[in-house]
Protein backbone atom coordinates (compact mmCIF):
# COMPACT_ATOMS: atom_id res chain seq x y z
CA MET A 1 -78.55 52.38 -16.60
CA PRO A 2 -78.22 53.90 -20.02
CA VAL A 3 -80.30 51.57 -22.84
CA GLY A 4 -78.12 48.77 -23.78
CA ALA A 5 -75.75 49.42 -20.91
CA SER A 6 -75.00 45.51 -19.20
CA ALA A 7 -75.01 45.31 -15.89
CA PRO A 8 -71.38 44.53 -14.00
CA SER A 9 -72.49 40.67 -13.60
CA ASP A 10 -74.31 40.03 -16.46
CA LEU A 11 -70.56 41.33 -18.06
CA ALA A 12 -68.71 38.87 -15.91
CA ALA A 13 -70.34 36.26 -17.02
CA ARG A 14 -69.71 36.75 -20.49
CA LEU A 15 -66.16 37.38 -19.98
CA SER A 16 -65.66 34.41 -17.81
CA ALA A 17 -67.67 31.90 -20.27
CA ILE A 18 -65.13 33.83 -23.41
CA ASP A 19 -61.90 33.26 -21.43
CA GLU A 20 -63.36 28.95 -21.13
CA ARG A 21 -63.95 29.08 -24.54
CA ILE A 22 -60.66 30.43 -25.73
CA ALA A 23 -59.39 28.04 -22.79
CA ASP A 24 -60.70 25.06 -24.21
CA ALA A 25 -59.99 25.53 -27.76
CA ALA A 26 -56.56 26.14 -26.66
CA ARG A 27 -56.07 23.28 -25.36
CA ALA A 28 -57.97 21.28 -28.10
CA ALA A 29 -55.03 22.73 -30.28
CA GLY A 30 -52.59 21.60 -28.07
CA ARG A 31 -51.40 25.41 -26.79
CA SER A 32 -51.70 26.99 -23.53
CA PRO A 33 -54.18 29.63 -23.02
CA ALA A 34 -51.65 32.21 -21.73
CA GLU A 35 -50.27 32.51 -25.47
CA ILE A 36 -53.37 34.10 -27.08
CA THR A 37 -54.78 37.72 -25.71
CA ARG A 38 -57.53 37.98 -25.76
CA VAL A 39 -59.01 42.11 -27.14
CA VAL A 40 -62.17 43.00 -26.13
CA VAL A 41 -63.24 45.28 -28.90
CA THR A 42 -65.76 48.26 -27.64
CA LYS A 43 -67.01 49.84 -30.31
CA PHE A 44 -70.10 52.19 -29.17
CA HIS A 45 -69.78 51.21 -25.89
CA PRO A 46 -69.61 53.80 -23.48
CA ALA A 47 -66.17 54.47 -21.37
CA SER A 48 -67.99 53.63 -18.53
CA LEU A 49 -68.06 50.07 -19.56
CA VAL A 50 -64.05 49.98 -20.30
CA ARG A 51 -63.93 50.73 -16.79
CA ASP A 52 -66.00 47.93 -15.61
CA LEU A 53 -63.85 45.28 -17.90
CA HIS A 54 -60.85 46.88 -16.68
CA ALA A 55 -62.09 45.89 -12.92
CA LEU A 56 -62.83 42.51 -14.06
CA GLY A 57 -59.46 42.24 -15.47
CA VAL A 58 -59.38 43.03 -18.31
CA HIS A 59 -56.43 45.13 -20.23
CA ALA A 60 -56.31 45.16 -23.99
CA VAL A 61 -59.38 46.54 -25.25
CA GLY A 62 -59.98 47.28 -29.00
CA GLU A 63 -61.17 50.59 -31.02
CA ASN A 64 -62.81 50.87 -34.58
CA ARG A 65 -62.63 54.27 -35.20
CA GLN A 66 -60.44 56.46 -34.05
CA GLN A 67 -62.75 59.18 -32.91
CA GLU A 68 -63.72 56.22 -29.90
CA LEU A 69 -60.32 55.73 -29.26
CA THR A 70 -59.13 58.84 -28.07
CA ALA A 71 -62.56 59.89 -26.80
CA LYS A 72 -61.67 56.81 -24.57
CA GLU A 73 -58.23 56.54 -23.80
CA THR A 74 -57.96 60.04 -23.16
CA GLU A 75 -61.16 59.47 -20.65
CA LEU A 76 -59.60 56.64 -19.21
CA ALA A 77 -56.02 57.64 -19.24
CA GLY A 78 -55.63 56.62 -15.72
CA LEU A 79 -55.83 52.81 -16.15
CA ASP A 80 -53.97 50.24 -16.95
CA LEU A 81 -55.38 49.43 -20.32
CA GLU A 82 -53.82 48.65 -23.77
CA TRP A 83 -55.21 50.54 -27.14
CA HIS A 84 -55.74 48.19 -30.28
CA PHE A 85 -56.55 50.21 -33.20
CA ILE A 86 -58.30 47.62 -35.42
CA GLY A 87 -59.99 49.92 -37.80
CA GLN A 88 -58.98 50.62 -41.20
CA GLY A 89 -56.36 53.64 -41.04
CA GLN A 90 -56.64 56.66 -42.64
CA THR A 91 -53.64 58.47 -43.03
CA ASN A 92 -55.01 62.02 -42.11
CA LYS A 93 -55.58 60.64 -38.81
CA ALA A 94 -52.67 58.97 -38.79
CA SER A 95 -51.02 61.27 -35.98
CA ALA A 96 -54.66 60.81 -33.86
CA ILE A 97 -54.05 57.14 -33.87
CA ARG A 98 -50.83 56.94 -33.01
CA ARG A 99 -51.26 58.86 -29.70
CA SER A 100 -53.72 56.78 -28.17
CA ALA A 101 -52.74 53.48 -29.54
CA ASP A 102 -49.85 50.97 -28.05
CA VAL A 103 -50.91 48.33 -30.98
CA VAL A 104 -52.45 49.43 -34.80
CA HIS A 105 -53.71 46.14 -36.07
CA SER A 106 -54.24 47.28 -39.58
CA VAL A 107 -50.92 48.39 -41.84
CA ASP A 108 -52.45 47.96 -45.29
CA ARG A 109 -50.32 50.27 -47.11
CA ASP A 110 -47.10 52.21 -47.10
CA ARG A 111 -48.42 55.53 -46.83
CA PHE A 112 -50.78 54.59 -43.80
CA ALA A 113 -47.60 52.78 -42.44
CA ASP A 114 -45.32 56.15 -43.36
CA ALA A 115 -48.01 58.38 -42.13
CA LEU A 116 -47.87 56.90 -38.84
CA HIS A 117 -43.83 57.01 -38.76
CA ARG A 118 -43.95 61.03 -39.41
CA ALA A 119 -46.26 60.79 -35.87
CA ALA A 120 -43.72 59.71 -33.90
CA VAL A 121 -42.84 61.53 -30.90
CA ASP A 122 -39.30 61.43 -29.47
CA ASP A 123 -38.11 57.52 -29.16
CA ASP A 124 -41.01 56.35 -29.13
CA VAL A 125 -41.99 52.91 -30.89
CA LEU A 126 -45.21 51.51 -31.47
CA ASP A 127 -46.00 47.92 -32.58
CA VAL A 128 -48.16 47.43 -35.49
CA LEU A 129 -49.49 44.36 -37.34
CA VAL A 130 -49.89 44.00 -41.69
CA GLN A 131 -53.30 43.79 -42.24
CA VAL A 132 -54.07 40.80 -44.87
CA ASN A 133 -56.57 40.70 -47.00
CA LEU A 134 -58.19 37.23 -47.30
CA THR A 135 -61.23 37.83 -50.25
CA GLU A 136 -61.11 38.61 -53.40
CA ASP A 137 -62.28 42.18 -53.00
CA GLU A 138 -59.98 45.24 -53.41
CA GLY A 139 -61.97 47.92 -51.65
CA ARG A 140 -61.58 46.07 -48.11
CA GLY A 141 -59.01 46.99 -45.66
CA GLY A 142 -55.82 44.88 -46.13
CA VAL A 143 -52.96 44.34 -48.52
CA ALA A 144 -52.73 41.30 -50.87
CA PRO A 145 -51.91 38.49 -50.01
CA SER A 146 -49.34 38.48 -52.46
CA SER A 147 -47.75 42.09 -51.55
CA THR A 148 -47.49 41.16 -47.64
CA VAL A 149 -43.96 40.35 -47.52
CA ALA A 150 -43.49 43.35 -49.73
CA LEU A 151 -45.41 45.46 -47.32
CA ALA A 152 -43.52 43.86 -43.98
CA GLU A 153 -40.17 44.89 -45.85
CA HIS A 154 -41.31 48.60 -46.13
CA VAL A 155 -42.53 48.76 -42.39
CA LEU A 156 -39.00 47.72 -41.50
CA THR A 157 -36.78 50.31 -42.52
CA LEU A 158 -39.17 52.75 -40.53
CA PRO A 159 -37.23 52.76 -36.61
CA SER A 160 -40.39 54.25 -34.89
CA LEU A 161 -42.74 50.98 -36.11
CA ARG A 162 -42.24 47.96 -34.56
CA LEU A 163 -43.68 45.35 -37.47
CA ARG A 164 -45.19 42.50 -34.65
CA GLY A 165 -47.59 40.13 -37.39
CA VAL A 166 -50.12 39.71 -39.34
CA MET A 167 -54.14 40.51 -39.12
CA ALA A 168 -56.71 39.27 -40.81
CA VAL A 169 -60.40 38.59 -40.79
CA ALA A 170 -62.16 35.62 -42.18
CA PRO A 171 -64.22 35.67 -45.44
CA LEU A 172 -67.79 35.43 -44.56
CA ASP A 173 -67.90 33.15 -48.14
CA GLU A 174 -65.34 30.96 -46.71
CA GLU A 175 -64.77 28.31 -43.98
CA PRO A 176 -62.05 29.72 -41.78
CA THR A 177 -60.47 26.74 -41.28
CA ALA A 178 -59.32 27.24 -45.01
CA ALA A 179 -58.66 30.88 -44.65
CA PHE A 180 -56.36 31.04 -40.80
CA ASP A 181 -54.67 28.24 -42.54
CA ARG A 182 -53.16 30.66 -45.63
CA LEU A 183 -52.93 33.92 -42.87
CA ARG A 184 -50.44 31.13 -41.37
CA ARG A 185 -48.73 30.48 -44.48
CA ILE A 186 -48.66 34.96 -45.03
CA ALA A 187 -47.19 35.17 -41.36
CA ASP A 188 -44.48 32.51 -42.13
CA ASP A 189 -42.97 34.41 -45.21
CA VAL A 190 -43.27 37.32 -43.31
CA ARG A 191 -41.40 35.91 -40.20
CA SER A 192 -39.28 34.79 -42.92
CA VAL A 193 -38.11 38.39 -43.05
CA ALA A 194 -38.78 39.69 -39.76
CA PRO A 195 -38.08 37.00 -37.90
CA GLU A 196 -39.96 38.51 -34.40
CA ALA A 197 -43.25 39.03 -36.02
CA THR A 198 -44.97 36.49 -34.29
CA TRP A 199 -48.36 38.02 -33.56
CA ILE A 200 -51.46 36.72 -35.44
CA SER A 201 -54.45 38.65 -34.71
CA ALA A 202 -57.34 36.63 -36.19
CA GLY A 203 -60.49 35.33 -34.93
CA MET A 204 -63.80 37.32 -33.90
CA THR A 205 -66.60 35.90 -31.74
CA GLY A 206 -67.90 32.79 -34.53
CA ASP A 207 -64.36 31.73 -35.58
CA PHE A 208 -61.67 32.00 -32.82
CA ALA A 209 -61.48 27.95 -32.20
CA GLU A 210 -60.73 28.15 -36.05
CA ALA A 211 -58.18 30.55 -35.28
CA ILE A 212 -56.80 29.49 -32.03
CA ALA A 213 -55.96 26.34 -33.81
CA ALA A 214 -53.72 27.69 -36.39
CA GLY A 215 -51.75 29.70 -34.43
CA ALA A 216 -53.74 33.27 -33.30
CA THR A 217 -52.00 34.69 -31.00
CA HIS A 218 -54.78 37.42 -30.90
CA LEU A 219 -58.59 37.38 -30.78
CA ARG A 220 -60.60 40.11 -31.55
CA ILE A 221 -63.95 39.83 -29.23
CA GLY A 222 -66.62 42.06 -28.87
CA SER A 223 -70.17 41.90 -28.33
CA ALA A 224 -70.16 38.12 -26.74
CA ILE A 225 -68.38 39.89 -24.21
CA THR A 226 -69.90 43.45 -24.18
CA GLY A 227 -73.02 42.76 -24.96
CA PRO A 228 -75.29 44.28 -27.48
CA ARG A 229 -74.14 47.50 -29.31
CA PRO A 230 -75.86 50.77 -28.02
CA ALA A 231 -78.06 52.18 -30.12
CA ARG A 232 -76.26 55.23 -32.19
CA GLY A 233 -78.26 58.65 -31.23
């Protein structure tokens, strides 16, 4: 077995443990676990691990990098998988992202939205979320909270994109409860212009319970399920 790889039994145990914690957090928030999509982030892991995950019933898989997304989606094209691109998008890679992704979580500026739209083929419609920057650092991925609705309105003008909601990462220097409460209010603002944009992509291994309490519909969970990332050669 390659260094950093997980035995299928270990993978199954970690997946089951996370799903139990998600279900517990959902019930504690008065929600049904069925409302929540668990996206397994497989960054730097081989396609074989995604294949193992699929055998365990995983449907939604997330990638941060376009090159990995493209390579894995191509190799595993015969499997019933939903590919989520969650990394910061570059306009010059928008076409490649669109060819492989079913959902793009990281639309953070008009130009990237426009590039994704231009890459449409025929009547293809791509699900997208507006990424919100919840920090004071303008260099981080995401649109400023005050500009989120304007970006959402722009996305609504692009017929090949279907606005699904918002995405964010909780800042490291802030309690996740407070950050996700702010995101929920932003999501409400977006729904005022796009009532069907009900998705909230928020929450990772360390803060998904708080995200669920704030209404998250999609969780992005990596190494707690996949195990440690392999060393990059």
